[in-house]
Amino acid sequence: MSVSFRAVIVVAISFASLAGVLGAIGGRMVDVDQQHPRSDRRALHTEPVYDPLEEDTEFWHNLAQKSLHDQKARRKDDRRAKNVVFFIGDGMSLTTVVATRMYLGNENMSLSFEQFPYFGLTKTYCVNRQVADSACTASAYLSGVKVNYGTLNVAASVRRSTCEYDHEATEFKGLLQWAQESGKATGLVTNTRITHATPAGAYASSANRDWEDDSEVNTGCPTTPEENKPVDIATQLVHGSVGKNLKVILGCGRRHLLPKETKDEDGVSGTRSDGVNLIDAWKEVHADMGEARYVYDRETLLEAAKSKKVDYLLGLFGSSHCLYNLEIDDQDLEDRKPKLTDMVDAALSMLEDSEKGYVLFVEGGLIDTAHHSNRPRLSLEETNEFHKAIDLARKRTSEDDTLIVVSSDHSHTLMYNGYPTRGNDILGIGDVSDMDGLPYTTLSYANGDGFYQTYVDGNPSQRIDITNYDLKDYRQRYLATVPLSSETHGGEDVGVYASGPSAHLFGGSTEQNVIPLLIAYAANIGEEFGWVTNTSPTDNNGNGDASMITASHMLATCLVAFGTFVRQLYRHIQRNEPGAHFWIAYAANTGEEFGWMTNTVPTEDNGR
């Protein structure tokens, strides 16, 4: 006996809504008028700025109809991907994404990756911490295993800073190694140190993310016999099985590859204590593998990328992390220091002719470092650059054979708060407090060094008047509630966005460690998982793995998809988003004025 799909949706939504109402009633501890004051207490009487068409109901109906049309046009795409570009915006919380929209000028706009057809959420915790760092998350989204805070690609049985452990039993392969074993070319791009936690997750295993060179290993393991000491991360980049086979490596952090006695191109000394110059070692390793070139500025990078004679490319553009975009502009270094878009463009040029395809991993890492110092303008500008790099990658590649996945490793404590009018400067004053009569910013942080720009002499009972703060200055720290030397990460879920072959796999809510397996499946790599076929990715049209899809898999997929659909509808209702109620009306075959109603019996139409 069939059950009306529309009826099921309506019942499910009703239960979800009822649960939300009951939860609110059961948990009410204060007068709701105090939660949402009836009177307008705003002290800043600014006129909102918006498109006058938004006052017309047809504007919102048309917007919702377009959204519905786009949703209906989406089709499951079972093709396998020849190429993959995987972007991580380090610390790019959903709040950061929303604030960047406003930074670029409009609440209604979408960043490049927000226009991708599929979106989901991932859970970012470590095995032993509720709020994650970039090392344990990198292990999850690059290797498929959740580990301890501060560790890279070693099982959670290994505690942080363990100097001696069974490497063979506790270390594991990851996405780039699966790609290399399948004959695909691989590349790595970051605007942080190339040995920093996120990029290191692509090629290294370490019980401590801080062991970037041998001097740090010696400090962490002073009594460990030399032959048993862990291999530092920089050495793994040059001599490790994954690192040495990367066709392109672009980022910063020269200091960890150079000895203390050697200065880099900017006159900064290295930090290695073993006397080894790993940049020279990289050249030697690749001497017999093809044409290898090391570059150190934007000019030499672009020259190498244009050359079709370069087989392996190493580019390091700073001693520690790369400069922020705004610093590059402020210091007129555009001709010397490449930005993230430059590096992504160069990496694609290096990889695009690979016969069996490629996997490129890209980190926009300075989003995170700016948040740690409570400097939102820097972070939003870095998110803007990240969005540009993704747009470039999508335009340079084909959706027919290239899967692009965008996510974040963790969030931050950035808050978008108050009730600012439309058009208000996202980096400016949000309003004036009705308690102390002092202004506050629309953006602020839960903790961090900005505390000392918030309260007089660190006294939480007396706020500083920020009226004369130069909030346009990218060096300005913003308000923070709890004093910390460095702002922390946040523990909430982060987004994942996908476009291209098999992109539909990335919808819904999932654990972060699922991401690399989804990518591996989509790219037909990761032979140990049993899903690799001999079918050409561009020819299989979704049929190459038909034997794998059992009835139980189909049932599970349907249940998950249905659950996701209901959750998404409920979330849209809660947010009161235009379009949510249109989807419900369409699914329930109601709303005659919109022209989609049919006379078909719901249980027989097979299409709705």
Coordinates of C-alpha atoms in Angstrom, one line a residue:
M1 CA 0.0 0.0 0.0
S2 CA 1.7 3.2 -1.2
V3 CA 1.9 6.3 1.0
S4 CA 1.6 9.8 -0.5
F5 CA 5.0 11.3 -0.6
R6 CA 3.5 14.7 -0.2
A7 CA 1.6 13.5 2.9
V8 CA 4.8 12.2 4.4
I9 CA 6.5 15.5 3.9
V10 CA 3.7 17.4 5.5
V11 CA 3.5 15.1 8.5
A12 CA 7.3 15.1 8.9
I13 CA 7.4 18.9 8.8
S14 CA 4.5 19.2 11.2
F15 CA 6.3 17.0 13.7
A16 CA 9.5 18.9 13.3
S17 CA 7.7 22.2 13.8
L18 CA 5.8 20.9 16.8
A19 CA 9.0 19.7 18.4
G20 CA 10.5 23.1 17.9
V21 CA 7.5 24.8 19.5
L22 CA 7.3 22.4 22.4
G23 CA 11.1 22.7 23.0
A24 CA 10.7 26.5 23.1
I25 CA 7.8 26.4 25.5
G26 CA 9.4 23.8 27.8
G27 CA 12.7 25.8 28.0
R28 CA 11.2 29.3 28.4
M29 CA 12.8 31.0 31.5
V30 CA 12.2 34.7 30.7
D31 CA 9.6 36.9 29.2
V32 CA 9.6 36.7 25.4
D33 CA 9.3 40.5 25.3
Q34 CA 12.7 40.7 26.8
Q35 CA 14.1 38.4 24.1
H36 CA 12.6 40.4 21.3
P37 CA 11.6 43.8 22.5
R38 CA 8.5 45.3 21.0
S39 CA 9.9 48.8 20.9
D40 CA 12.7 49.8 18.5
R41 CA 15.6 50.6 20.8
R42 CA 18.0 51.5 18.0
A43 CA 20.0 54.5 18.8
L44 CA 21.5 54.8 15.3
H45 CA 18.7 56.0 13.1
T46 CA 20.1 55.2 9.7
E47 CA 18.0 54.6 6.6
P48 CA 18.3 51.0 5.2
V49 CA 19.7 50.6 1.8
Y50 CA 18.1 48.0 -0.5
D51 CA 16.6 47.6 -4.0
P52 CA 13.2 49.3 -4.0
L53 CA 11.9 46.2 -5.9
E54 CA 12.2 44.3 -2.7
E55 CA 9.1 46.1 -1.5
D56 CA 7.1 44.3 -4.1
T57 CA 5.8 40.8 -3.3
E58 CA 6.4 39.7 -6.9
F59 CA 10.2 40.3 -6.4
W60 CA 10.3 37.6 -3.7
H61 CA 7.9 35.3 -5.6
N62 CA 10.1 35.5 -8.7
L63 CA 13.2 34.9 -6.6
A64 CA 11.6 31.8 -5.0
Q65 CA 10.4 30.5 -8.4
K66 CA 13.9 30.8 -9.8
S67 CA 15.3 28.9 -6.8
L68 CA 12.6 26.2 -7.3
H69 CA 13.5 26.0 -11.0
D70 CA 17.1 25.5 -10.2
Q71 CA 16.3 22.8 -7.6
K72 CA 14.1 20.9 -10.1
A73 CA 16.8 21.1 -12.8
R74 CA 19.4 19.3 -10.6
R75 CA 20.0 15.7 -11.5
K76 CA 22.0 13.0 -9.9
D77 CA 25.4 12.8 -11.6
D78 CA 27.0 9.4 -11.3
R79 CA 29.9 10.1 -13.6
R80 CA 33.4 9.6 -12.1
A81 CA 35.8 12.6 -12.2
K82 CA 39.1 12.6 -14.1
N83 CA 40.3 15.6 -12.1
V84 CA 39.7 16.9 -8.6
V85 CA 40.4 20.3 -7.1
F86 CA 39.8 20.3 -3.3
F87 CA 39.8 23.7 -1.6
I88 CA 39.9 24.3 2.2
G89 CA 39.3 27.7 3.6
D90 CA 41.1 27.4 6.9
G91 CA 38.8 28.8 9.6
M92 CA 36.1 29.8 7.1
S93 CA 33.1 29.6 9.3
L94 CA 29.6 30.1 7.9
T95 CA 29.6 33.5 9.7
T96 CA 32.8 34.4 7.8
V97 CA 31.1 33.4 4.5
V98 CA 28.0 35.6 5.2
A99 CA 30.1 38.5 6.4
T100 CA 32.2 38.3 3.2
R101 CA 29.1 38.7 1.2
M102 CA 28.4 42.0 2.9
Y103 CA 32.1 43.0 2.7
L104 CA 31.7 42.7 -1.1
G105 CA 28.6 44.8 -0.9
N106 CA 25.3 42.9 -0.8
E107 CA 23.4 40.4 1.3
N108 CA 21.8 38.9 -1.8
M109 CA 25.1 38.1 -3.6
S110 CA 26.7 34.7 -3.5
L111 CA 30.3 33.8 -3.4
S112 CA 31.6 31.6 -6.3
F113 CA 31.3 28.3 -4.3
E114 CA 27.9 29.2 -2.9
Q115 CA 26.6 28.9 -6.5
F116 CA 27.7 25.3 -6.6
P117 CA 24.6 23.0 -6.9
Y118 CA 25.3 20.8 -3.8
F119 CA 25.8 21.9 -0.2
G120 CA 26.2 20.0 3.1
L121 CA 27.6 20.3 6.6
T122 CA 30.5 18.5 8.2
K123 CA 31.2 17.9 11.9
T124 CA 34.7 19.0 12.8
Y125 CA 35.6 17.6 16.3
C126 CA 38.8 15.7 17.1
V127 CA 38.8 12.3 18.8
N128 CA 39.8 14.0 22.1
R129 CA 38.6 17.6 21.7
Q130 CA 35.2 19.1 21.1
V131 CA 36.8 22.1 19.3
A132 CA 39.3 21.0 16.7
D133 CA 42.7 22.3 15.4
S134 CA 43.9 22.2 11.8
A135 CA 45.9 19.1 12.3
C136 CA 43.3 16.7 13.4
T137 CA 40.8 18.1 10.9
A138 CA 43.4 17.7 8.0
S139 CA 43.8 14.1 9.0
A140 CA 40.0 13.7 8.8
Y141 CA 39.2 15.4 5.5
L142 CA 42.4 14.3 3.7
S143 CA 42.9 10.8 5.0
G144 CA 39.5 9.7 6.3
V145 CA 40.4 9.1 9.9
K146 CA 39.7 11.3 13.0
V147 CA 42.7 11.6 15.3
N148 CA 43.8 13.5 18.4
Y149 CA 44.2 17.3 18.6
G150 CA 47.6 18.5 17.3
T151 CA 48.5 15.2 15.5
L152 CA 48.7 14.5 11.8
N153 CA 47.7 11.2 10.2
V154 CA 48.5 8.9 13.2
A155 CA 45.8 6.9 14.9
A156 CA 44.2 8.3 18.1
S157 CA 46.0 5.6 20.1
V158 CA 49.1 7.8 19.6
R159 CA 49.0 10.8 22.0
R160 CA 50.3 14.2 20.9
S161 CA 54.2 14.5 21.2
T162 CA 54.7 10.8 21.5
C163 CA 58.3 10.4 20.3
E164 CA 58.4 6.6 19.7
Y165 CA 55.5 4.6 18.4
D166 CA 54.7 1.9 15.9
H167 CA 54.6 3.9 12.7
E168 CA 53.5 1.0 10.5
A169 CA 50.6 0.1 12.7
T170 CA 49.3 3.6 13.3
E171 CA 50.0 5.6 10.2
F172 CA 47.7 5.5 7.1
K173 CA 47.4 6.6 3.5
G174 CA 45.5 9.6 2.3
L175 CA 43.9 11.3 -0.7
L176 CA 47.0 12.4 -2.5
Q177 CA 48.7 9.0 -2.0
W178 CA 45.6 7.2 -3.4
A179 CA 45.7 9.6 -6.4
Q180 CA 49.4 8.9 -7.0
E181 CA 49.0 5.2 -6.8
S182 CA 46.3 5.5 -9.5
G183 CA 48.6 7.3 -11.8
K184 CA 47.1 10.8 -11.3
A185 CA 49.3 13.9 -11.0
T186 CA 49.1 15.7 -7.7
G187 CA 49.7 19.2 -6.5
L188 CA 49.6 21.3 -3.3
V189 CA 49.0 25.0 -2.9
T190 CA 48.8 27.1 0.3
N191 CA 49.4 30.7 1.4
T192 CA 50.7 29.5 4.8
R193 CA 53.9 27.7 5.5
I194 CA 54.1 24.6 3.4
T195 CA 54.9 22.6 6.5
H196 CA 51.9 24.1 8.5
A197 CA 49.2 21.7 9.8
T198 CA 46.8 21.9 6.9
P199 CA 49.2 21.4 3.9
A200 CA 51.2 18.9 6.0
G201 CA 48.1 16.7 6.2
A202 CA 48.4 16.0 2.5
Y203 CA 51.8 14.3 2.7
A204 CA 53.1 13.9 6.3
S205 CA 52.5 11.9 9.5
S206 CA 53.5 13.3 12.8
A207 CA 52.6 13.0 16.5
N208 CA 53.0 16.8 16.8
R209 CA 52.0 19.3 14.1
D210 CA 54.8 21.7 15.5
W211 CA 57.6 19.3 14.4
E212 CA 58.0 21.3 11.2
D213 CA 61.8 20.9 11.2
D214 CA 64.5 18.9 13.0
S215 CA 65.2 21.6 15.6
E216 CA 61.6 21.4 16.8
V217 CA 61.8 17.6 16.9
N218 CA 65.0 17.8 19.0
T219 CA 63.2 20.2 21.4
G220 CA 60.2 17.8 21.7
C221 CA 62.2 14.6 21.9
P222 CA 65.5 15.5 23.6
T223 CA 66.2 12.1 25.1
T224 CA 65.1 10.0 22.1
P225 CA 67.9 8.1 20.4
E226 CA 68.8 9.8 17.1
E227 CA 67.8 6.7 15.0
N228 CA 64.4 6.6 16.6
K229 CA 63.5 10.3 16.4
P230 CA 60.5 11.2 14.4
V231 CA 61.1 12.5 10.8
D232 CA 60.3 16.2 10.7
I233 CA 57.6 17.4 8.4
A234 CA 59.8 19.4 6.0
T235 CA 62.0 16.3 5.4
Q236 CA 58.8 14.3 4.7
L237 CA 57.9 16.9 2.1
V238 CA 61.1 16.4 0.2
H239 CA 61.9 12.7 0.8
G240 CA 58.6 11.2 1.8
S241 CA 56.8 8.8 -0.6
V242 CA 54.0 11.3 -1.2
G243 CA 55.9 14.6 -0.9
K244 CA 58.6 13.7 -3.4
N245 CA 56.0 12.7 -6.0
L246 CA 54.0 16.0 -5.9
K247 CA 54.3 17.7 -9.3
V248 CA 53.7 21.1 -7.9
I249 CA 54.3 22.6 -4.4
L250 CA 53.5 26.2 -3.9
G251 CA 53.4 28.2 -0.6
C252 CA 55.6 29.8 1.9
G253 CA 57.8 28.7 4.9
R254 CA 61.3 28.6 3.5
R255 CA 62.8 28.7 7.0
H256 CA 61.9 25.1 7.8
L257 CA 63.8 23.9 4.7
L258 CA 66.9 25.9 5.3
P259 CA 69.7 25.6 7.9
K260 CA 70.3 28.3 10.4
E261 CA 73.5 29.3 8.6
T262 CA 71.6 30.0 5.3
K263 CA 69.6 33.1 4.4
D264 CA 66.7 33.0 1.9
E265 CA 66.0 35.3 -0.9
D266 CA 64.6 37.9 1.5
G267 CA 67.6 37.7 3.8
V268 CA 65.9 35.7 6.5
S269 CA 67.8 32.8 8.1
G270 CA 66.6 29.2 8.2
T271 CA 65.8 27.3 11.4
R272 CA 67.1 23.8 10.7
S273 CA 69.9 22.6 13.1
D274 CA 71.1 19.6 11.0
G275 CA 72.8 21.8 8.3
V276 CA 70.6 20.3 5.5
N277 CA 69.4 22.6 2.8
L278 CA 66.1 20.8 1.8
I279 CA 65.6 23.1 -1.2
D280 CA 68.8 21.9 -2.7
A281 CA 67.9 18.3 -1.7
W282 CA 64.5 18.7 -3.5
K283 CA 66.4 19.6 -6.7
E284 CA 68.7 16.6 -6.3
V285 CA 65.8 14.2 -5.6
H286 CA 64.1 15.3 -8.9
A287 CA 67.2 15.5 -11.0
D288 CA 66.5 12.0 -12.4
M289 CA 62.7 12.4 -12.5
G290 CA 62.5 15.2 -15.1
E291 CA 62.9 18.9 -15.3
A292 CA 62.6 20.4 -11.8
R293 CA 62.5 24.1 -11.0
Y294 CA 62.5 26.1 -7.8
V295 CA 60.9 29.6 -7.9
Y296 CA 60.8 32.3 -5.2
D297 CA 58.7 35.2 -6.5
R298 CA 55.7 35.9 -8.8
E299 CA 57.8 36.5 -11.9
T300 CA 59.7 33.3 -11.8
L301 CA 56.4 31.4 -10.9
L302 CA 54.5 32.7 -13.9
E303 CA 57.5 32.0 -16.2
A304 CA 57.8 28.4 -15.0
A305 CA 54.0 27.8 -15.2
K306 CA 53.9 28.9 -18.8
S307 CA 56.8 26.6 -19.7
K308 CA 55.7 23.1 -20.8
K309 CA 59.2 21.8 -20.1
V310 CA 58.9 21.9 -16.3
D311 CA 57.9 18.5 -14.8
Y312 CA 58.2 19.4 -11.1
L313 CA 57.8 22.8 -9.6
L314 CA 58.6 24.0 -6.0
G315 CA 57.7 27.6 -5.2
L316 CA 58.3 29.2 -1.8
F317 CA 57.5 32.9 -1.5
G318 CA 58.3 33.8 2.1
S319 CA 60.2 32.7 5.2
S320 CA 57.0 32.0 7.3
H321 CA 53.4 32.5 6.2
C322 CA 52.8 34.4 3.0
L323 CA 51.8 38.1 3.3
Y324 CA 48.1 39.0 3.5
N325 CA 46.6 40.3 0.3
L326 CA 46.1 43.8 1.9
E327 CA 49.8 43.8 3.0
I328 CA 50.9 42.9 -0.6
D329 CA 48.8 45.8 -1.9
D330 CA 49.8 48.2 0.9
Q331 CA 53.5 47.5 0.3
D332 CA 53.3 47.6 -3.5
L333 CA 54.6 44.0 -3.8
E334 CA 52.1 42.8 -6.4
D335 CA 55.0 42.1 -8.9
R336 CA 57.0 40.1 -6.4
K337 CA 54.6 38.2 -4.1
P338 CA 52.0 35.9 -5.8
K339 CA 48.5 35.8 -4.4
L340 CA 46.4 32.6 -4.0
T341 CA 44.8 33.1 -7.4
D342 CA 48.3 33.3 -9.0
M343 CA 49.4 30.1 -7.4
V344 CA 46.2 28.2 -8.3
D345 CA 46.4 29.4 -11.9
A346 CA 50.1 28.2 -12.0
A347 CA 49.3 24.8 -10.5
L348 CA 46.5 24.1 -12.9
S349 CA 48.8 25.0 -15.8
M350 CA 51.3 22.4 -14.4
L351 CA 48.7 19.7 -14.0
E352 CA 46.1 20.1 -16.7
D353 CA 47.9 18.0 -19.4
S354 CA 48.2 15.0 -17.1
E355 CA 46.9 12.0 -19.1
K356 CA 45.2 10.2 -16.2
G357 CA 44.0 13.4 -14.6
Y358 CA 45.1 15.1 -11.4
V359 CA 44.2 15.9 -7.8
L360 CA 45.1 19.4 -6.6
F361 CA 44.7 20.4 -2.9
V362 CA 44.5 24.1 -2.1
E363 CA 44.4 25.9 1.2
G364 CA 43.3 29.5 1.8
G365 CA 45.1 29.6 5.2
L366 CA 45.2 33.3 6.0
I367 CA 41.5 33.4 6.7
D368 CA 42.4 31.6 9.9
T369 CA 45.4 33.6 11.0
A370 CA 43.6 36.9 10.7
H371 CA 40.7 35.6 12.9
H372 CA 43.2 34.5 15.5
S373 CA 44.3 38.1 15.9
N374 CA 40.7 39.5 15.9
R375 CA 41.2 41.3 12.6
P376 CA 38.1 40.6 10.5
R377 CA 38.9 42.9 7.6
L378 CA 42.0 40.9 6.9
S379 CA 40.0 37.7 7.2
L380 CA 37.2 38.8 4.9
E381 CA 39.6 40.0 2.3
E382 CA 41.4 36.6 2.4
T383 CA 38.0 34.9 2.0
N384 CA 37.4 37.2 -1.0
E385 CA 40.7 36.0 -2.5
F386 CA 39.7 32.4 -1.8
H387 CA 36.4 32.9 -3.6
K388 CA 38.3 34.4 -6.6
A389 CA 40.6 31.4 -6.7
I390 CA 37.7 29.0 -6.7
D391 CA 36.0 31.0 -9.5
L392 CA 39.2 30.8 -11.5
A393 CA 39.4 27.1 -11.1
R394 CA 35.8 26.5 -12.0
K395 CA 36.2 28.6 -15.2
R396 CA 39.5 26.9 -16.2
T397 CA 38.1 23.4 -15.8
S398 CA 35.1 21.5 -17.2
E399 CA 32.2 20.5 -15.0
D400 CA 32.1 17.4 -17.2
D401 CA 35.3 15.9 -15.9
T402 CA 36.5 18.0 -12.9
L403 CA 35.0 17.8 -9.5
I404 CA 35.6 20.8 -7.3
V405 CA 34.9 20.5 -3.6
V406 CA 35.1 23.4 -1.2
S407 CA 35.0 23.2 2.6
S408 CA 36.6 24.5 5.8
D409 CA 38.5 22.7 8.5
H410 CA 36.8 24.4 11.5
S411 CA 35.1 27.6 12.4
H412 CA 36.0 30.6 14.5
T413 CA 34.3 32.7 17.2
L414 CA 33.4 35.6 14.9
M415 CA 29.9 36.9 15.6
Y416 CA 27.6 38.8 13.3
N417 CA 25.3 40.5 15.7
G418 CA 22.9 43.4 16.6
Y419 CA 20.2 44.6 14.3
P420 CA 22.0 46.7 11.7
T421 CA 20.0 48.2 8.9
R422 CA 20.5 46.9 5.3
G423 CA 23.4 48.6 3.7
N424 CA 25.2 49.2 7.0
D425 CA 29.0 48.8 6.7
I426 CA 29.8 45.3 7.9
L427 CA 33.1 46.5 9.4
G428 CA 31.5 49.6 11.0
I429 CA 29.4 50.4 14.0
G430 CA 26.3 48.2 14.4
D431 CA 24.4 50.3 17.0
V432 CA 24.7 51.9 20.4
S433 CA 24.1 49.8 23.5
D434 CA 20.9 50.7 25.5
M435 CA 22.8 49.7 28.7
D436 CA 25.9 51.9 28.6
G437 CA 25.2 54.2 25.7
L438 CA 28.4 53.2 23.9
P439 CA 28.7 52.0 20.3
Y440 CA 29.5 48.4 19.3
T441 CA 30.6 46.8 16.0
T442 CA 28.4 44.5 13.9
L443 CA 31.3 42.0 13.9
S444 CA 32.9 40.9 17.2
Y445 CA 34.6 37.9 18.7
A446 CA 33.8 35.7 21.7
N447 CA 37.5 35.8 22.8
G448 CA 40.9 37.0 21.8
D449 CA 43.4 39.9 22.2
G450 CA 40.7 42.3 21.1
F451 CA 39.5 42.2 24.7
Y452 CA 42.0 44.9 25.5
Q453 CA 40.5 47.2 22.8
T454 CA 37.1 46.5 24.3
Y455 CA 37.3 47.3 28.0
V456 CA 39.1 50.1 29.9
D457 CA 42.2 48.7 31.5
G458 CA 40.8 45.2 31.0
N459 CA 37.8 46.0 33.4
P460 CA 34.7 44.2 32.0
S461 CA 32.4 46.6 33.7
Q462 CA 33.6 49.6 31.6
R463 CA 33.8 49.5 27.9
I464 CA 36.0 51.7 25.7
D465 CA 34.2 54.2 23.5
I466 CA 35.2 53.0 20.0
T467 CA 33.7 56.0 18.2
N468 CA 37.1 57.2 17.0
Y469 CA 38.5 53.8 16.1
D470 CA 39.7 53.6 12.5
L471 CA 37.7 50.5 11.6
K472 CA 38.8 50.7 8.0
D473 CA 42.4 50.0 9.1
Y474 CA 43.0 46.3 8.4
R475 CA 45.4 46.2 11.4
Q476 CA 42.6 47.2 13.8
R477 CA 41.6 44.5 16.3
Y478 CA 37.9 44.1 16.9
L479 CA 35.9 43.7 20.1
A480 CA 36.3 40.5 22.1
T481 CA 34.5 39.3 25.2
V482 CA 37.1 37.0 26.9
P483 CA 40.8 37.9 27.1
L484 CA 43.1 35.5 25.3
S485 CA 46.5 36.0 23.7
S486 CA 45.0 34.4 20.5
E487 CA 41.4 33.9 19.5
T488 CA 40.3 30.3 19.4
H489 CA 38.5 28.1 16.9
G490 CA 34.8 27.4 17.1
G491 CA 33.2 24.0 17.4
E492 CA 30.1 24.3 15.1
D493 CA 29.8 22.5 11.8
V494 CA 31.2 24.0 8.6
G495 CA 29.9 23.9 5.0
V496 CA 31.0 21.7 2.1
Y497 CA 30.1 22.8 -1.4
A498 CA 30.5 20.7 -4.6
S499 CA 30.3 21.0 -8.4
G500 CA 31.1 18.5 -11.1
P501 CA 30.9 14.7 -11.5
S502 CA 29.4 12.9 -8.4
A503 CA 28.9 16.3 -6.7
H504 CA 25.6 15.1 -5.4
L505 CA 27.4 12.9 -2.9
F506 CA 28.3 15.9 -0.8
G507 CA 24.8 16.9 0.4
G508 CA 23.4 16.5 3.9
S509 CA 25.2 16.4 7.3
T510 CA 28.1 14.1 7.7
E511 CA 31.3 13.5 9.6
Q512 CA 34.3 15.4 8.3
N513 CA 36.3 12.2 7.7
V514 CA 33.8 11.1 5.1
I515 CA 34.9 13.8 2.7
P516 CA 38.1 12.1 1.3
L517 CA 36.3 8.8 0.7
L518 CA 33.6 10.6 -1.2
I519 CA 36.3 12.3 -3.3
A520 CA 38.1 9.1 -3.8
Y521 CA 35.0 7.3 -4.9
A522 CA 34.1 10.2 -7.3
A523 CA 37.7 10.1 -8.7
N524 CA 37.8 6.3 -9.0
I525 CA 40.9 6.1 -6.7
G526 CA 41.6 4.4 -3.4
E527 CA 41.9 0.8 -4.6
E528 CA 41.8 -0.6 -1.0
F529 CA 38.2 0.4 -0.7
G530 CA 37.0 -1.9 -3.5
W531 CA 35.3 0.7 -5.7
V532 CA 37.9 1.3 -8.3
T533 CA 36.8 0.3 -11.8
N534 CA 38.7 0.1 -15.1
T535 CA 36.1 2.2 -16.8
S536 CA 37.2 5.5 -18.2
P537 CA 35.9 8.4 -16.0
T538 CA 34.7 10.3 -19.0
D539 CA 32.9 7.3 -20.6
N540 CA 31.1 5.5 -17.8
N541 CA 28.0 7.7 -17.7
G542 CA 27.3 6.4 -14.3
N543 CA 27.2 2.8 -15.2
G544 CA 30.8 1.7 -14.5
D545 CA 30.0 0.8 -10.9
A546 CA 26.4 -0.5 -11.3
S547 CA 27.3 -3.8 -9.7
M548 CA 28.2 -2.1 -6.5
I549 CA 24.7 -0.6 -5.9
T550 CA 22.7 -3.2 -4.0
A551 CA 19.1 -2.9 -2.9
S552 CA 20.2 -2.1 0.7
H553 CA 22.4 0.7 -0.6
M554 CA 19.5 2.2 -2.6
L555 CA 17.2 2.0 0.4
A556 CA 19.8 3.6 2.6
T557 CA 20.4 6.4 0.1
C558 CA 16.7 7.1 -0.3
L559 CA 16.2 7.3 3.5
V560 CA 19.2 9.6 3.9
A561 CA 18.1 11.8 1.0
F562 CA 14.5 12.0 2.4
G563 CA 15.8 12.9 5.9
T564 CA 18.1 15.5 4.4
F565 CA 15.3 17.0 2.4
V566 CA 13.0 17.3 5.5
R567 CA 15.8 18.8 7.6
Q568 CA 16.6 21.3 4.9
L569 CA 13.0 22.3 4.6
Y570 CA 12.7 22.7 8.3
R571 CA 15.9 24.8 8.4
H572 CA 14.6 27.0 5.7
I573 CA 11.3 27.5 7.6
Q574 CA 13.2 28.4 10.7
R575 CA 15.3 30.9 8.8
N576 CA 12.1 32.2 7.1
E577 CA 14.0 32.1 3.8
P578 CA 12.2 33.0 0.5
G579 CA 11.7 29.8 -1.3
A580 CA 11.2 27.4 1.6
H581 CA 7.5 27.6 1.6
F582 CA 7.5 27.4 -2.2
W583 CA 9.2 24.0 -2.1
I584 CA 6.6 22.8 0.4
A585 CA 3.8 24.1 -1.8
Y586 CA 5.3 22.5 -4.9
A587 CA 5.8 19.1 -3.1
A588 CA 2.2 19.2 -1.7
N589 CA 0.8 20.3 -5.1
T590 CA -0.7 23.5 -3.6
G591 CA -0.4 27.1 -4.5
E592 CA -2.5 27.3 -7.6
E593 CA -1.4 30.9 -8.4
F594 CA 2.1 29.7 -9.1
G595 CA 1.0 27.5 -12.1
W596 CA 2.5 24.2 -11.0
M597 CA -0.6 22.4 -9.7
T598 CA -1.7 19.2 -11.5
N599 CA -4.9 17.1 -11.4
T600 CA -2.8 13.9 -11.0
V601 CA -3.4 11.8 -7.9
P602 CA -0.3 12.2 -5.7
T603 CA 0.3 8.5 -5.4
E604 CA 0.2 7.9 -9.1
D605 CA 2.1 10.9 -10.6
N606 CA 5.6 9.3 -10.2
G607 CA 7.1 12.7 -10.9
R608 CA 6.4 14.8 -7.9

